[in-house]
Short mmCIF file of C-alpha atoms and ligand atoms in Angstrom, two decimals:
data_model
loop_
_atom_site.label_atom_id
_atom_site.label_comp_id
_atom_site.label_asym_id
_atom_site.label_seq_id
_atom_site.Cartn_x
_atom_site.Cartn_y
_atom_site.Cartn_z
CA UNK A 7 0.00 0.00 0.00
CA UNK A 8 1.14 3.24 -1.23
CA UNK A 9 1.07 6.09 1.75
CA UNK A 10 0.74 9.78 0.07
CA UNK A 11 1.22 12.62 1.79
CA UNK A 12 -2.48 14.06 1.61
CA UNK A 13 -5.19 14.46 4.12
CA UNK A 14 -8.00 12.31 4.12
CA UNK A 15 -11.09 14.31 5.03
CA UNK A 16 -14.29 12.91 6.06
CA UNK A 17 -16.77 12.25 2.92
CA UNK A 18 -13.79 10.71 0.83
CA UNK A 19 -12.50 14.40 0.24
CA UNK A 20 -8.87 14.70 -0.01
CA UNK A 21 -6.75 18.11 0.37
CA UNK A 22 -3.36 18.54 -0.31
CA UNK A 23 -0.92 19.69 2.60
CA UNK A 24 0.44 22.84 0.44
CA UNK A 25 -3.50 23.88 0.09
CA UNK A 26 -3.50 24.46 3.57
CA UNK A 27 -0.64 26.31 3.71
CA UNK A 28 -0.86 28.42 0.87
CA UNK A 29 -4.31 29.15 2.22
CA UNK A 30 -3.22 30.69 5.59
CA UNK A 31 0.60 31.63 4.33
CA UNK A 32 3.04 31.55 7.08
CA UNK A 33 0.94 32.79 9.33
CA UNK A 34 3.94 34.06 10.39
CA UNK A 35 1.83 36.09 13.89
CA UNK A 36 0.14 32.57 14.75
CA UNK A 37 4.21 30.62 14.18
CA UNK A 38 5.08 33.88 16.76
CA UNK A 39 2.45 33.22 18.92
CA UNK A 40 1.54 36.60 19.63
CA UNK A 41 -2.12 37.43 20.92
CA UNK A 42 -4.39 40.27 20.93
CA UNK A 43 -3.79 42.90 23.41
CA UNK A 44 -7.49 44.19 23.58
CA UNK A 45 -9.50 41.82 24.78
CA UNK A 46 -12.46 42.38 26.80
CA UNK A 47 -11.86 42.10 30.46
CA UNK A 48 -13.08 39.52 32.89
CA UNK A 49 -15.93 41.12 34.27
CA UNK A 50 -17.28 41.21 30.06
CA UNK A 51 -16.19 37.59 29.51
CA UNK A 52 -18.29 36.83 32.82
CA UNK A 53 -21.51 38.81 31.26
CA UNK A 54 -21.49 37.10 27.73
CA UNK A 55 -21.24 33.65 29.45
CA UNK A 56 -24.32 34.40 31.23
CA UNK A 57 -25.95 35.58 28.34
CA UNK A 58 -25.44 32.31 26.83
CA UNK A 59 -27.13 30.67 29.85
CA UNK A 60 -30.09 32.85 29.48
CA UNK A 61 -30.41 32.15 25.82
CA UNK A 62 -30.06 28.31 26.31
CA UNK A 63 -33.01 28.88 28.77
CA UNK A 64 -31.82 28.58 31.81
CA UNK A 65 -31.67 31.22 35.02
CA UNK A 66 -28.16 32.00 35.64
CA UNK A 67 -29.45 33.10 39.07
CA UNK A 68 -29.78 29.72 40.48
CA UNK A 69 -27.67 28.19 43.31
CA UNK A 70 -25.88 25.91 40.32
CA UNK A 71 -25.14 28.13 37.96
CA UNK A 72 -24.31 31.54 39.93
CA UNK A 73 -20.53 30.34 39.71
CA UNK A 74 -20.67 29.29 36.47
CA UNK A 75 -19.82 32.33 34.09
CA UNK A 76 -16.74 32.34 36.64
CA UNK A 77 -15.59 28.61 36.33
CA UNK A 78 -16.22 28.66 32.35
CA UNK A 79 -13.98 31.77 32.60
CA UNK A 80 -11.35 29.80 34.35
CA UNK A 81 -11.48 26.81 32.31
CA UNK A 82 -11.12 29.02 29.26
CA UNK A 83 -8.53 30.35 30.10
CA UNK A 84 -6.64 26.96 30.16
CA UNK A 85 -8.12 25.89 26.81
CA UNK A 86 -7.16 28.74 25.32
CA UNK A 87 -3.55 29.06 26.81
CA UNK A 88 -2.17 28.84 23.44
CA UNK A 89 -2.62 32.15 22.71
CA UNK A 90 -0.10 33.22 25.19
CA UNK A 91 2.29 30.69 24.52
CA UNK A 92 5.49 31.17 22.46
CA UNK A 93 6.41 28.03 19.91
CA UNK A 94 9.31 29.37 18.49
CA UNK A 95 10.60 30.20 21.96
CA UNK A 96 10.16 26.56 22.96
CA UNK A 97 12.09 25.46 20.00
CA UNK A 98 14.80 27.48 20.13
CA UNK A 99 16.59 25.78 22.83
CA UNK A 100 18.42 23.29 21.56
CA UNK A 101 21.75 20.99 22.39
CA UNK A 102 24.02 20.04 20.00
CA UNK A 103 25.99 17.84 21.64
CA UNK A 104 24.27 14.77 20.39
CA UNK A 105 27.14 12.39 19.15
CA UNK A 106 26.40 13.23 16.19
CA UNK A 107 22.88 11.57 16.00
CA UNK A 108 21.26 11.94 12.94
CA UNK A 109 18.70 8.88 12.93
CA UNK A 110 14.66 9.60 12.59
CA UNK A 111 13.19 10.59 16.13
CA UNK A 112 9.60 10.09 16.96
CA UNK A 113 7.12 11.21 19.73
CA UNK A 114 3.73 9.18 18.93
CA UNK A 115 0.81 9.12 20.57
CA UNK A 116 0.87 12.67 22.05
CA UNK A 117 -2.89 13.77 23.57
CA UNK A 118 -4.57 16.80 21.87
CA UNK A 119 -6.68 18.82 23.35
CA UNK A 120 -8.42 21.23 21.05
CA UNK A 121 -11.17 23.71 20.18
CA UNK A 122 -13.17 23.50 16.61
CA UNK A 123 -13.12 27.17 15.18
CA UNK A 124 -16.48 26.50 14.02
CA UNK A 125 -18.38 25.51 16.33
CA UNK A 126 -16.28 26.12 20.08
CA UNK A 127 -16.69 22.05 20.75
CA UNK A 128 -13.60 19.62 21.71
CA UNK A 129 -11.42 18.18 18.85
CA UNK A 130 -9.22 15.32 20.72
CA UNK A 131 -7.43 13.57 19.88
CA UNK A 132 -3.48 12.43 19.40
CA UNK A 133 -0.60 13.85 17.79
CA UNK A 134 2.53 11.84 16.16
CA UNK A 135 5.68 13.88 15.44
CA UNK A 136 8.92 12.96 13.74
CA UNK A 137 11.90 14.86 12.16
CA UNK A 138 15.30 13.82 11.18
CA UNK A 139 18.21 16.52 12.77
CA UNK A 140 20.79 18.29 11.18
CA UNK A 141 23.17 19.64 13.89
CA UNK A 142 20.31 20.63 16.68
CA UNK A 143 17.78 18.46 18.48
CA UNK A 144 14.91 19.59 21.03
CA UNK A 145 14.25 18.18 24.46
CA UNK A 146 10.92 15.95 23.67
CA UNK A 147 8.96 18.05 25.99
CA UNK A 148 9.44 20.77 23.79
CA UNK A 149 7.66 18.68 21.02
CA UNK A 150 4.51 18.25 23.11
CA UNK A 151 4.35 21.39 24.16
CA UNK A 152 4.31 22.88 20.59
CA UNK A 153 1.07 20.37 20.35
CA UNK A 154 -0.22 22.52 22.84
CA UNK A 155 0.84 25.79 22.27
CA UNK A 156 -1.35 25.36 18.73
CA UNK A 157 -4.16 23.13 19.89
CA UNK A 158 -5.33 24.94 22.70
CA UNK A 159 -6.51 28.45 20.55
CA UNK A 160 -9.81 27.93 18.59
CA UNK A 161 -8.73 25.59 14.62
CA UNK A 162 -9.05 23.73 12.26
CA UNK A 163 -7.02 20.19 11.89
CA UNK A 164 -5.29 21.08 8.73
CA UNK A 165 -4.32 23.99 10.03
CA UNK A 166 -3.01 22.79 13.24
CA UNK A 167 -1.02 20.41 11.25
CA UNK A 168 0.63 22.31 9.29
CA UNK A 169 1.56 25.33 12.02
CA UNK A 170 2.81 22.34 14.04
CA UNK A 171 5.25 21.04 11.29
CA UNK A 172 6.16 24.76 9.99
CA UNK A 173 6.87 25.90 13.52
CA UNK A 174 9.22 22.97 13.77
CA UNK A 175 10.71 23.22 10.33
CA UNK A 176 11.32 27.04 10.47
CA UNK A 177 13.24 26.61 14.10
CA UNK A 178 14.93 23.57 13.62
CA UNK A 179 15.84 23.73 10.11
CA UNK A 180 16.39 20.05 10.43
CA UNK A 181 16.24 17.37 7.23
CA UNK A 182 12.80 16.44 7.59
CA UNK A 183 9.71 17.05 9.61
CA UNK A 184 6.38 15.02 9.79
CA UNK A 185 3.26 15.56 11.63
CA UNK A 186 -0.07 13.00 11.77
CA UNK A 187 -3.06 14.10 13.42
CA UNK A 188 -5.85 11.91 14.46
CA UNK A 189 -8.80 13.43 16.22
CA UNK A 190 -12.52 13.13 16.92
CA UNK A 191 -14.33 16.10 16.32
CA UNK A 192 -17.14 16.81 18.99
CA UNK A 193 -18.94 19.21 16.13
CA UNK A 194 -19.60 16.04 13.94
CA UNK A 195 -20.31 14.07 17.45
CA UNK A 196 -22.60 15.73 19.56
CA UNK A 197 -24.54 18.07 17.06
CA UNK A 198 -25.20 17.80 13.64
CA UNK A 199 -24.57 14.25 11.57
CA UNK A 200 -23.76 12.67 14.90
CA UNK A 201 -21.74 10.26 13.22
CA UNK A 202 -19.25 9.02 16.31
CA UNK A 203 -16.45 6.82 15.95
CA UNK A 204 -14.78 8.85 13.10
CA UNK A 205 -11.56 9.80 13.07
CA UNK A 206 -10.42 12.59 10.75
CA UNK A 207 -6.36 11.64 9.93
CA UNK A 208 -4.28 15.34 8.67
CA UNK A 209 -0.66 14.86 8.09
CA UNK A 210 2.49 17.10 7.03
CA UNK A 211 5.21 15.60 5.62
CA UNK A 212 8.71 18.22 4.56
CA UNK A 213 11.56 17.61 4.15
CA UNK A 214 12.51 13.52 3.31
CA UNK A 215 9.24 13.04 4.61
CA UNK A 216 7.99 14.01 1.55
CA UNK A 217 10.61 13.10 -0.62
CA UNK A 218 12.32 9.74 0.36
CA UNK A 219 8.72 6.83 0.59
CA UNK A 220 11.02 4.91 2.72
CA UNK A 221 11.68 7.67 5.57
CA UNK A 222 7.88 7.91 5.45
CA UNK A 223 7.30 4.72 5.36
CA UNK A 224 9.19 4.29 8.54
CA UNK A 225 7.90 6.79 10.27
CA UNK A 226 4.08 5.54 9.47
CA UNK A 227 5.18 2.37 10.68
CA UNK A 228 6.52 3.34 13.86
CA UNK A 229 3.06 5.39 14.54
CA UNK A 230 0.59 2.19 13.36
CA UNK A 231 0.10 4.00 10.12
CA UNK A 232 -3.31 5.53 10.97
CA UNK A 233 -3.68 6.61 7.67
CA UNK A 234 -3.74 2.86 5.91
CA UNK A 235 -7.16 2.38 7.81
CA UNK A 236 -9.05 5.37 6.52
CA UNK A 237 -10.49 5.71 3.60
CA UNK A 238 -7.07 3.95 1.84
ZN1 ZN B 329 -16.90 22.22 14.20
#
């Protein structure tokens, strides 16, 4: 079976990885990490949340919900912690004294927690990472928490994907970078087709991950090649 670098989307649609890129560009602020200055303050986030509890029908005067614009404040602000993060900062420090180690390293299975752009709801999921070093590596927990730093702002899978392997590429400069993506989106869950149990697969491959089929081969095999089992 023949692995291509594209992104199988639910429906039997496929999308090439550069579509996604030339769509957003660089994004060169998002790769940054830089967030809005002016947001609203707390005491506005609180009032819109209540709002929202009022328009679902509800009376955000009761004992159970009179802390509740509060907590959904709080938890926001850990979903949405990406905004003040800093990828490229993560991924700048480096060590080079690796004797010199140049094989294919991998981080699979990595949880993703993120937020559909569309519709506010979960996308989890897992996140597989691999890139093959030139002079530099990263401490692993650096690779995770580029996941992170991405997934937890409001997206789109394809996106995230490619930010993810960009942000990686554009630090590291290394001689090839791959990201896989697989994720359940709560939007297609809980509201609308309701179809559960489907798992959208996005991947990036630069670098010899894109040119050499054997590097990617490898690297699919080392994740369980999520992408043989949909839609291939
Ligand atoms: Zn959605």
């Amino acid at each position: 079976m023949t692995v291509t670098p594209t992104m199988k989307l639910p429906g039997g649609k496929d999308a090439k990885p550069e579509n996604t890129r030339a769509a957003g560009g660089r994004e060169s602020n998002l790769i940054l990490g830089k967030a809005r200055t002016d947001r609203p303050s707390r005491e506005e986030t609180e009032a819109a949340i209540r709002t929202l509890l009022l328009w679902a029908g509800d009376d955000p005067d009761r004992e159970g919900l009179i802390d509740t614009p509060a907590r959904v404040a709080r938890a926001y602000e850990e979903f949405f912690a990406g905004y003040d993060a800093d990828p490229v900062e993560m991924l700048n420090r480096t060590f080079e004294e690796v004797e010199g180690y140049d094989e294919m390293i991998v981080l699979k299975d990595i949880r993703l927690e993120s937020h559909c752009e569309h519709h506010m709801v979960p996308i989890i999921g897992k996140a597989h990472i691999a890139y093959l070093p030139k002079n530099r590596v990263v401490g692993i927990s650096k690779l995770a928490r580029v996941v992170d730093a991405y997934a937890k702002r409001f997206q789109v899978q394809e996106k995230m994907t490619a930010q993810i392997a960009n942000s990686i590429e554009d630090v590291l400069q290394p001689r090839g970078v791959a990201v896989v993506i697989e994720a359940q989106h709560q939007c297609m869950t809980t509201r609308g087709v309701h179809k559960t149990g489907v798992t959208m697969v996005t991947s990036r491959m630069l670098g010899a991950f894109r040119h050499d089929p054997l590097t990617r081969r490898e690297f699919l095999t080392i994740i369980g090649n999520p992408a043989s089992s949909v839609g291939a």
